[in-house]
Short mmCIF file of C-alpha atoms and ligand atoms in Angstrom, two decimals:
data_model
loop_
_atom_site.label_atom_id
_atom_site.label_comp_id
_atom_site.label_asym_id
_atom_site.label_seq_id
_atom_site.Cartn_x
_atom_site.Cartn_y
_atom_site.Cartn_z
CA MET F 4 -56.96 49.19 39.13
CA ALA F 5 -54.46 49.55 36.27
CA THR F 6 -51.84 52.25 36.76
CA ASN F 7 -51.29 52.63 33.00
CA ARG F 8 -47.55 52.48 33.58
CA THR F 9 -44.97 49.84 32.90
CA PHE F 10 -41.22 49.50 33.40
CA THR F 11 -38.69 48.56 30.72
CA MET F 12 -34.97 48.02 30.30
CA LEU F 13 -33.17 48.01 26.98
CA LYS F 14 -30.73 45.23 27.82
CA PRO F 15 -26.94 45.10 27.25
CA ASP F 16 -27.20 43.28 23.89
CA ALA F 17 -29.51 45.98 22.51
CA ILE F 18 -27.05 48.69 23.56
CA GLU F 19 -24.01 46.75 22.24
CA ASN F 20 -25.75 46.24 18.90
CA GLY F 21 -26.61 49.94 18.51
CA HIS F 22 -30.39 49.50 18.75
CA ILE F 23 -31.33 52.13 21.36
CA GLY F 24 -32.74 54.62 18.86
CA LYS F 25 -34.67 52.08 16.81
CA ILE F 26 -36.24 50.47 19.87
CA LEU F 27 -37.21 53.84 21.38
CA ASP F 28 -38.78 54.77 18.02
CA MET F 29 -40.92 51.61 18.15
CA ILE F 30 -41.93 52.39 21.74
CA ASN F 31 -42.96 55.96 20.83
CA ALA F 32 -44.72 54.86 17.65
CA ALA F 33 -46.79 52.39 19.69
CA GLY F 34 -48.10 55.31 21.78
CA PHE F 35 -46.03 55.01 24.96
CA GLU F 36 -44.98 58.22 26.72
CA ILE F 37 -41.65 58.27 28.60
CA LYS F 38 -42.14 59.17 32.26
CA ALA F 39 -38.61 58.40 33.47
CA MET F 40 -35.40 57.34 31.74
CA LYS F 41 -31.74 56.70 32.52
CA TYR F 42 -28.61 55.19 30.97
CA THR F 43 -26.97 53.15 33.68
CA LYS F 44 -25.27 49.88 34.54
CA LEU F 45 -26.58 47.34 37.05
CA THR F 46 -24.31 46.10 39.81
CA THR F 47 -24.30 42.36 40.47
CA ASP F 48 -26.27 43.01 43.66
CA GLN F 49 -28.92 45.03 41.79
CA ALA F 50 -29.26 42.42 39.03
CA GLN F 51 -29.56 39.60 41.60
CA LYS F 52 -32.31 41.50 43.44
CA PHE F 53 -34.16 42.52 40.26
CA TYR F 54 -34.31 38.89 39.06
CA GLU F 55 -34.72 37.33 42.53
CA VAL F 56 -37.88 35.44 41.42
CA HIS F 57 -35.66 33.46 39.02
CA ALA F 58 -33.01 32.63 41.65
CA GLU F 59 -33.77 28.89 41.52
CA ARG F 60 -33.80 28.70 37.71
CA PRO F 61 -30.77 27.14 35.95
CA PHE F 62 -30.16 30.30 33.89
CA TYR F 63 -30.06 32.71 36.88
CA GLY F 64 -26.24 33.01 37.03
CA GLU F 65 -26.01 33.53 33.28
CA LEU F 66 -28.84 36.10 33.45
CA VAL F 67 -27.14 38.14 36.19
CA GLU F 68 -23.81 38.02 34.34
CA TYR F 69 -25.46 39.16 31.09
CA MET F 70 -27.48 41.95 32.71
CA THR F 71 -24.30 43.35 34.33
CA SER F 72 -22.13 42.93 31.20
CA GLY F 73 -22.75 46.48 29.95
CA PRO F 74 -24.98 49.52 30.28
CA ILE F 75 -28.75 49.43 29.99
CA VAL F 76 -31.48 52.02 29.39
CA ALA F 77 -34.13 51.90 32.14
CA ALA F 78 -37.48 53.66 31.63
CA ILE F 79 -41.00 54.06 32.95
CA LEU F 80 -43.60 54.18 30.17
CA GLN F 81 -47.20 55.35 30.20
CA LYS F 82 -50.12 54.35 28.01
CA GLU F 83 -53.60 52.99 28.57
CA ASN F 84 -53.23 49.25 29.33
CA ALA F 85 -49.44 49.76 29.45
CA VAL F 86 -48.33 46.43 30.94
CA ALA F 87 -50.24 44.16 28.55
CA ASP F 88 -49.71 46.36 25.48
CA PHE F 89 -45.98 46.57 26.13
CA ARG F 90 -45.71 42.78 26.49
CA THR F 91 -47.44 42.52 23.11
CA LEU F 92 -45.01 45.06 21.60
CA ILE F 93 -41.91 43.23 22.87
CA GLY F 94 -43.08 39.72 21.92
CA ALA F 95 -42.29 36.30 23.38
CA THR F 96 -39.20 35.76 25.58
CA ASP F 97 -37.54 33.64 22.89
CA PRO F 98 -37.22 35.59 19.59
CA ALA F 99 -37.82 32.31 17.74
CA ASP F 100 -41.38 32.41 19.15
CA ALA F 101 -41.88 36.20 18.95
CA ALA F 102 -44.58 37.51 16.60
CA GLU F 103 -43.70 39.46 13.45
CA GLY F 104 -43.32 43.18 14.09
CA THR F 105 -42.28 42.81 17.75
CA ILE F 106 -39.14 44.32 19.26
CA ARG F 107 -37.72 40.93 20.18
CA LYS F 108 -38.43 39.53 16.71
CA TYR F 109 -36.36 42.37 15.19
CA TYR F 110 -33.64 42.86 17.78
CA ALA F 111 -33.27 39.92 20.24
CA GLU F 112 -30.27 37.62 19.73
CA SER F 113 -31.57 34.65 21.74
CA LYS F 114 -33.91 33.65 24.58
CA GLY F 115 -31.33 34.92 27.07
CA ARG F 116 -30.02 37.97 25.20
CA ASN F 117 -33.44 39.24 24.24
CA ALA F 118 -32.99 43.00 23.90
CA VAL F 119 -35.70 44.26 26.22
CA HIS F 120 -37.50 43.77 29.54
CA GLY F 121 -41.17 44.47 30.17
CA SER F 122 -42.98 44.20 33.52
CA ASP F 123 -45.49 41.34 33.80
CA SER F 124 -48.06 43.03 36.10
CA ASP F 125 -49.10 46.46 37.37
CA GLU F 126 -47.76 45.50 40.79
CA ASN F 127 -44.33 44.56 39.42
CA ALA F 128 -44.26 47.64 37.17
CA GLU F 129 -44.58 49.80 40.29
CA ILE F 130 -41.95 47.82 42.23
CA GLU F 131 -39.49 47.77 39.29
CA GLY F 132 -39.98 51.49 38.54
CA LYS F 133 -39.24 52.39 42.16
CA PHE F 134 -36.22 50.05 42.14
CA HIS F 135 -34.58 52.22 39.47
CA PHE F 136 -35.95 55.74 39.99
CA ALA F 137 -36.34 58.19 42.86
CA THR F 138 -39.68 60.02 43.10
CA ASN F 139 -38.16 63.23 41.72
CA GLU F 140 -36.90 61.38 38.61
CA ILE F 141 -40.42 60.26 37.62
CA PHE F 142 -42.61 62.72 35.64
P1 IDP J 225 -39.66 37.74 30.17
O1 IDP J 225 -38.46 38.69 30.13
O2 IDP J 225 -40.24 37.52 28.81
O3 IDP J 225 -40.69 38.14 31.20
P2 IDP J 225 -38.86 35.65 32.05
O4 IDP J 225 -39.33 34.24 31.97
O5 IDP J 225 -39.42 36.52 33.12
O6 IDP J 225 -39.09 36.30 30.60
O7 IDP J 225 -37.27 35.60 32.17
C1 IDP J 225 -36.54 36.76 32.51
C2 IDP J 225 -35.33 36.84 31.61
O8 IDP J 225 -34.48 35.73 31.88
C3 IDP J 225 -35.63 36.73 30.09
O9 IDP J 225 -36.05 37.95 29.52
C4 IDP J 225 -34.28 36.27 29.56
O10 IDP J 225 -33.35 37.35 29.45
C5 IDP J 225 -33.82 35.33 30.67
N1 IDP J 225 -34.22 33.94 30.39
C6 IDP J 225 -35.46 33.40 30.48
N2 IDP J 225 -35.46 32.10 30.12
C7 IDP J 225 -34.17 31.80 29.80
C8 IDP J 225 -33.52 30.59 29.35
O11 IDP J 225 -34.13 29.53 29.19
N3 IDP J 225 -32.17 30.69 29.13
C9 IDP J 225 -31.45 31.84 29.31
N4 IDP J 225 -32.04 32.98 29.73
C10 IDP J 225 -33.37 32.97 29.97
MG1 MG J 226 -40.60 38.22 33.26
#
């Protein structure tokens, strides 16, 4: 059963490049409602845990370093079919492959520094949302 919620992070490159407002505009325009949001910075321990599934990948160290290099915006978003629709809105991992009109096509710098995270399943959306937000921070 779909929860109609997904979890996102605007990543350090998006913040550094001044794209918070433009990305949030795209998210709102696509019909997502914000259910939780914070401006924060991941510790190395948090970034390692969040990306644990990639621990064996060659880019894991680089990914953790990048994700802890500056602040992020974390948010829980709601919309019918949220997980799949948000993946469509952000586009492919590598901006070179991302469709026209997607967030990564406009704002990602590279496959690694790709502006935004989106959960890949309802189950992970729930886990990732709870990783970043206490119950009383979710509306
Ligand atoms: P996704 O964010 O589109 O779901 P994943 O394969 O889950 O992509 O990878 C998680 C994150 O790891 C990516 O968003 C990106 O920041 C980083 N990443 C993935 N593949 C590479 C790579 O080949 N080189 C460097 N970083 C990568
Ligand atoms: Mg992923």
